[in-house]
Short mmCIF file of C-alpha atoms in Angstrom, two decimals:
data_model
loop_
_atom_site.label_atom_id
_atom_site.label_comp_id
_atom_site.label_asym_id
_atom_site.label_seq_id
_atom_site.Cartn_x
_atom_site.Cartn_y
_atom_site.Cartn_z
CA LYS E 17 111.65 100.84 99.70
CA ALA E 18 112.58 102.09 103.16
CA GLY E 19 112.89 105.84 103.56
CA VAL E 20 115.62 107.89 105.17
CA THR E 21 116.07 106.89 108.79
CA GLN E 22 117.58 108.96 111.54
CA THR E 23 118.56 107.92 115.03
CA PRO E 24 117.93 108.82 117.70
CA ARG E 25 114.70 110.72 117.20
CA TYR E 26 115.05 112.70 120.40
CA LEU E 27 118.08 113.63 122.45
CA ILE E 28 118.66 115.74 125.54
CA LYS E 29 122.17 116.89 126.37
CA THR E 30 123.78 119.50 128.60
CA ARG E 31 126.07 122.33 127.60
CA GLY E 32 129.63 121.26 126.96
CA GLN E 33 128.75 117.70 126.03
CA GLN E 34 129.10 116.24 122.58
CA VAL E 35 126.55 114.40 120.49
CA THR E 36 126.55 112.08 117.49
CA LEU E 37 123.55 111.75 115.19
CA SER E 38 123.11 109.04 112.60
CA CYS E 39 121.45 108.98 109.19
CA SER E 40 120.84 106.00 106.92
CA PRO E 41 119.95 107.03 103.37
CA ILE E 42 117.59 105.29 101.03
CA SER E 43 119.13 102.13 99.64
CA GLY E 44 121.22 102.96 96.59
CA HIS E 45 121.53 106.65 97.45
CA ARG E 46 125.11 107.78 97.85
CA SER E 47 124.68 111.40 98.83
CA VAL E 48 123.68 112.55 102.29
CA SER E 49 123.20 116.15 103.28
CA TRP E 50 122.50 117.56 106.73
CA TYR E 51 120.37 120.54 107.72
CA GLN E 52 119.64 122.35 110.97
CA GLN E 53 116.12 123.64 111.50
CA THR E 54 115.39 126.27 114.12
CA PRO E 55 112.31 128.49 114.48
CA GLY E 56 114.31 131.65 113.95
CA GLN E 57 116.46 130.55 111.03
CA GLY E 58 114.48 127.94 109.14
CA LEU E 59 116.50 125.20 107.46
CA GLN E 60 120.20 125.83 107.19
CA PHE E 61 122.60 123.66 105.24
CA LEU E 62 125.32 122.01 107.29
CA PHE E 63 127.22 119.77 104.87
CA GLU E 64 126.91 117.17 102.13
CA TYR E 65 128.74 113.89 101.78
CA PHE E 66 129.10 111.72 98.72
CA SER E 67 131.17 108.56 98.49
CA GLU E 68 132.66 109.23 101.92
CA THR E 69 133.88 112.70 100.88
CA GLN E 70 132.56 116.04 102.06
CA ARG E 71 131.40 117.85 98.91
CA ASN E 72 129.98 121.01 100.35
CA LYS E 73 129.86 122.80 103.66
CA GLY E 74 127.62 125.46 105.16
CA ASN E 75 128.53 128.33 107.45
CA PHE E 76 128.75 126.52 110.75
CA PRO E 77 131.61 126.49 113.25
CA GLY E 78 134.11 123.67 113.38
CA ARG E 79 132.26 122.13 116.32
CA PHE E 80 129.97 120.66 113.69
CA SER E 81 131.51 117.81 111.78
CA GLY E 82 130.40 114.77 109.88
CA ARG E 83 131.49 111.71 108.05
CA GLN E 84 130.14 109.10 105.72
CA PHE E 85 130.84 105.40 105.71
CA SER E 86 131.32 103.04 102.81
CA ASN E 87 127.70 101.89 103.10
CA SER E 88 126.62 105.55 102.67
CA ARG E 89 125.41 105.88 106.24
CA SER E 90 126.39 109.21 107.68
CA GLU E 91 126.99 110.62 111.12
CA MET E 92 127.24 114.18 112.29
CA ASN E 93 128.93 115.21 115.47
CA VAL E 94 128.57 118.36 117.51
CA SER E 95 131.16 118.97 120.18
CA THR E 96 131.06 121.36 123.12
CA LEU E 97 127.31 121.81 122.84
CA GLU E 98 125.80 125.25 123.30
CA LEU E 99 122.22 126.18 124.15
CA GLY E 100 121.82 127.55 120.62
CA ASP E 101 122.48 124.13 119.15
CA SER E 102 119.00 123.05 120.23
CA ALA E 103 117.27 122.31 116.94
CA LEU E 104 115.81 119.70 114.66
CA TYR E 105 118.58 118.10 112.62
CA LEU E 106 117.43 116.74 109.29
CA CYS E 107 119.27 114.62 106.82
CA ALA E 108 118.37 114.09 103.21
CA SER E 109 119.55 111.51 100.72
CA SER E 110 120.01 111.71 96.98
CA LEU E 111 121.24 109.36 94.30
CA ALA E 112 124.17 111.52 93.31
CA SER E 113 126.09 114.50 94.55
CA GLY E 114 125.24 117.95 93.32
CA GLY E 115 121.82 116.77 92.30
CA ILE E 116 119.11 119.22 91.52
CA HIS E 117 117.54 118.86 94.91
CA PRO E 118 117.31 116.49 97.87
CA SER E 119 113.98 114.78 97.48
CA PHE E 120 113.92 112.57 100.51
CA PHE E 121 114.35 113.80 104.03
CA GLY E 122 114.37 111.81 107.23
CA PRO E 123 112.06 112.69 110.14
CA GLY E 124 114.89 114.43 111.96
CA THR E 125 116.55 114.22 115.35
CA ARG E 126 115.26 116.71 117.91
CA LEU E 127 118.23 117.84 120.01
CA THR E 128 117.63 119.77 123.21
CA VAL E 129 120.62 121.30 124.99
CA LEU E 130 120.05 122.25 128.63
CA ASP G 177 121.56 137.93 105.87
CA GLN G 178 118.47 136.01 104.78
CA GLN G 179 118.83 135.39 101.06
CA VAL G 180 115.49 133.62 100.78
CA LYS G 181 112.64 135.35 102.57
CA GLN G 182 109.18 134.15 103.41
CA ASN G 183 107.87 137.23 105.11
CA SER G 184 104.49 135.91 106.17
CA PRO G 185 104.81 133.32 108.93
CA SER G 186 101.31 131.95 108.49
CA LEU G 187 98.33 131.84 106.15
CA SER G 188 94.79 130.66 106.74
CA VAL G 189 92.51 129.76 103.81
CA GLN G 190 89.05 128.29 103.40
CA GLU G 191 88.84 124.83 101.85
CA GLY G 192 88.26 125.06 98.11
CA ARG G 193 89.79 128.51 97.77
CA ILE G 194 93.21 129.42 96.42
CA SER G 195 96.27 129.51 98.66
CA ILE G 196 99.07 131.82 97.55
CA LEU G 197 102.40 131.45 99.33
CA ASN G 198 105.04 134.05 98.56
CA CYS G 199 108.81 133.96 98.58
CA ASP G 200 111.43 136.62 97.79
CA TYR G 201 115.13 136.19 97.19
CA THR G 202 118.07 138.56 97.07
CA ASN G 203 120.83 136.54 95.42
CA SER G 204 120.77 137.14 91.67
CA MET G 205 122.87 134.01 91.18
CA PHE G 206 119.98 131.77 92.19
CA ASP G 207 118.62 130.01 89.15
CA TYR G 208 116.66 127.05 90.49
CA PHE G 209 113.82 127.28 92.97
CA LEU G 210 111.91 124.69 94.94
CA TRP G 211 109.05 124.31 97.34
CA TYR G 212 108.93 121.75 100.11
CA LYS G 213 106.07 120.77 102.37
CA LYS G 214 106.56 119.61 105.93
CA TYR G 215 104.08 117.94 108.26
CA PRO G 216 104.75 117.83 112.01
CA ALA G 217 107.11 115.03 113.08
CA GLU G 218 108.09 114.36 109.47
CA GLY G 219 110.90 115.55 107.25
CA PRO G 220 110.21 117.97 104.39
CA THR G 221 109.04 116.48 101.13
CA PHE G 222 109.76 117.97 97.74
CA LEU G 223 106.70 119.52 96.15
CA ILE G 224 107.53 121.40 92.97
CA SER G 225 110.42 123.26 91.36
CA ILE G 226 111.10 125.81 88.66
CA SER G 227 114.16 126.76 86.67
CA SER G 228 114.98 130.38 85.96
CA ILE G 229 114.44 129.81 82.25
CA LYS G 230 110.74 129.39 82.93
CA ASP G 231 108.19 131.63 84.59
CA LYS G 232 105.61 129.00 85.44
CA ASN G 233 105.51 125.33 86.33
CA GLU G 234 102.37 123.39 87.06
CA ASP G 235 101.79 120.04 88.72
CA GLY G 236 98.20 119.18 89.44
CA ARG G 237 96.80 121.57 92.00
CA PHE G 238 100.20 123.19 92.51
CA THR G 239 101.63 125.95 90.34
CA VAL G 240 104.81 127.90 90.95
CA PHE G 241 105.31 131.30 89.34
CA LEU G 242 108.69 132.99 89.01
CA ASN G 243 109.23 136.70 88.45
CA LYS G 244 112.98 137.06 87.95
CA SER G 245 112.98 140.84 87.63
CA ALA G 246 111.23 141.17 90.98
CA LYS G 247 113.18 138.25 92.49
CA HIS G 248 109.89 136.81 93.61
CA LEU G 249 108.20 133.46 93.37
CA SER G 250 104.88 132.20 94.55
CA LEU G 251 103.18 128.87 95.06
CA HIS G 252 99.50 128.62 94.18
CA ILE G 253 97.39 125.76 95.49
CA VAL G 254 94.00 125.43 93.83
CA PRO G 255 91.71 124.22 95.23
CA SER G 256 93.09 124.12 98.76
CA GLN G 257 92.33 121.04 100.84
CA PRO G 258 92.57 120.44 104.60
CA GLY G 259 95.38 117.94 103.92
CA ASP G 260 97.44 120.80 102.50
CA SER G 261 97.79 122.22 106.02
CA ALA G 262 101.53 122.11 106.66
CA VAL G 263 104.66 124.26 106.75
CA TYR G 264 105.87 125.25 103.28
CA PHE G 265 109.51 126.06 102.64
CA CYS G 266 110.82 127.94 99.66
CA ALA G 267 114.39 127.10 98.63
CA ALA G 268 116.83 128.29 95.99
CA ARG G 269 120.21 127.38 94.61
CA PRO G 270 122.68 128.94 92.19
CA THR G 271 124.18 127.27 89.15
CA GLY G 272 126.91 124.77 89.85
CA ALA G 273 127.30 121.08 90.42
CA ASN G 274 128.01 121.44 94.11
CA SER G 275 125.88 124.45 94.89
CA LYS G 276 123.89 124.24 98.09
CA LEU G 277 120.23 124.94 98.77
CA THR G 278 119.25 128.02 100.74
CA PHE G 279 115.89 127.75 102.49
CA GLY G 280 113.43 130.33 103.71
CA LYS G 281 112.06 130.15 107.24
CA GLY G 282 108.81 128.59 106.14
CA ILE G 283 105.15 129.56 106.20
CA THR G 284 102.45 127.66 108.05
CA LEU G 285 99.38 127.09 105.91
CA SER G 286 96.09 126.22 107.58
CA VAL G 287 93.19 125.17 105.37
CA ARG G 288 89.88 125.45 107.19
CA PRO G 289 87.17 122.88 106.34
#
């Protein structure tokens, strides 16, 4: 069974640009959640999608958005990039929404904003 | 405000000895706690969890202890192995179908051969 895949793995952008990251969950999983990992803050929850609906949202500005497609693949978008957005973005998949915990994480997308 | 705190950024232990990783939380609504392990260039993987109705959960070499009155939990690894060297994240969530996980900043464990 293939794991959670994220593309691209590495990305370099400049301030003011926008970026779109993609996550494909494990086959059969319908919930995808996104996290931002930075050295100073650890892992912080961004949002969760289930059946194309956002079920939960963290404390991030509106520049961070996401969506989920009918095949459960999810994308997150960050507009008007800031230097502080440089981080590892992780997505996790689960069978159902509101599950006890996300068990399967992807390897992450390393975003660098210059 | 960091609701889940892992105050020690790193820990170094000799192979075969016990590793004790600590985690404190401030939100009294948290009732489910988890530990994740993360190797470089990989995503975190779920390790072990504990519900607030228990004070101990064991899975092989890994045991998690929960002290609700002190709002403290710890992960014990016995015996420690070099392959256990990784970053360990503590996480917690409150009751509720759509409640979200709050993670600590992580602690880097190094197990010396």
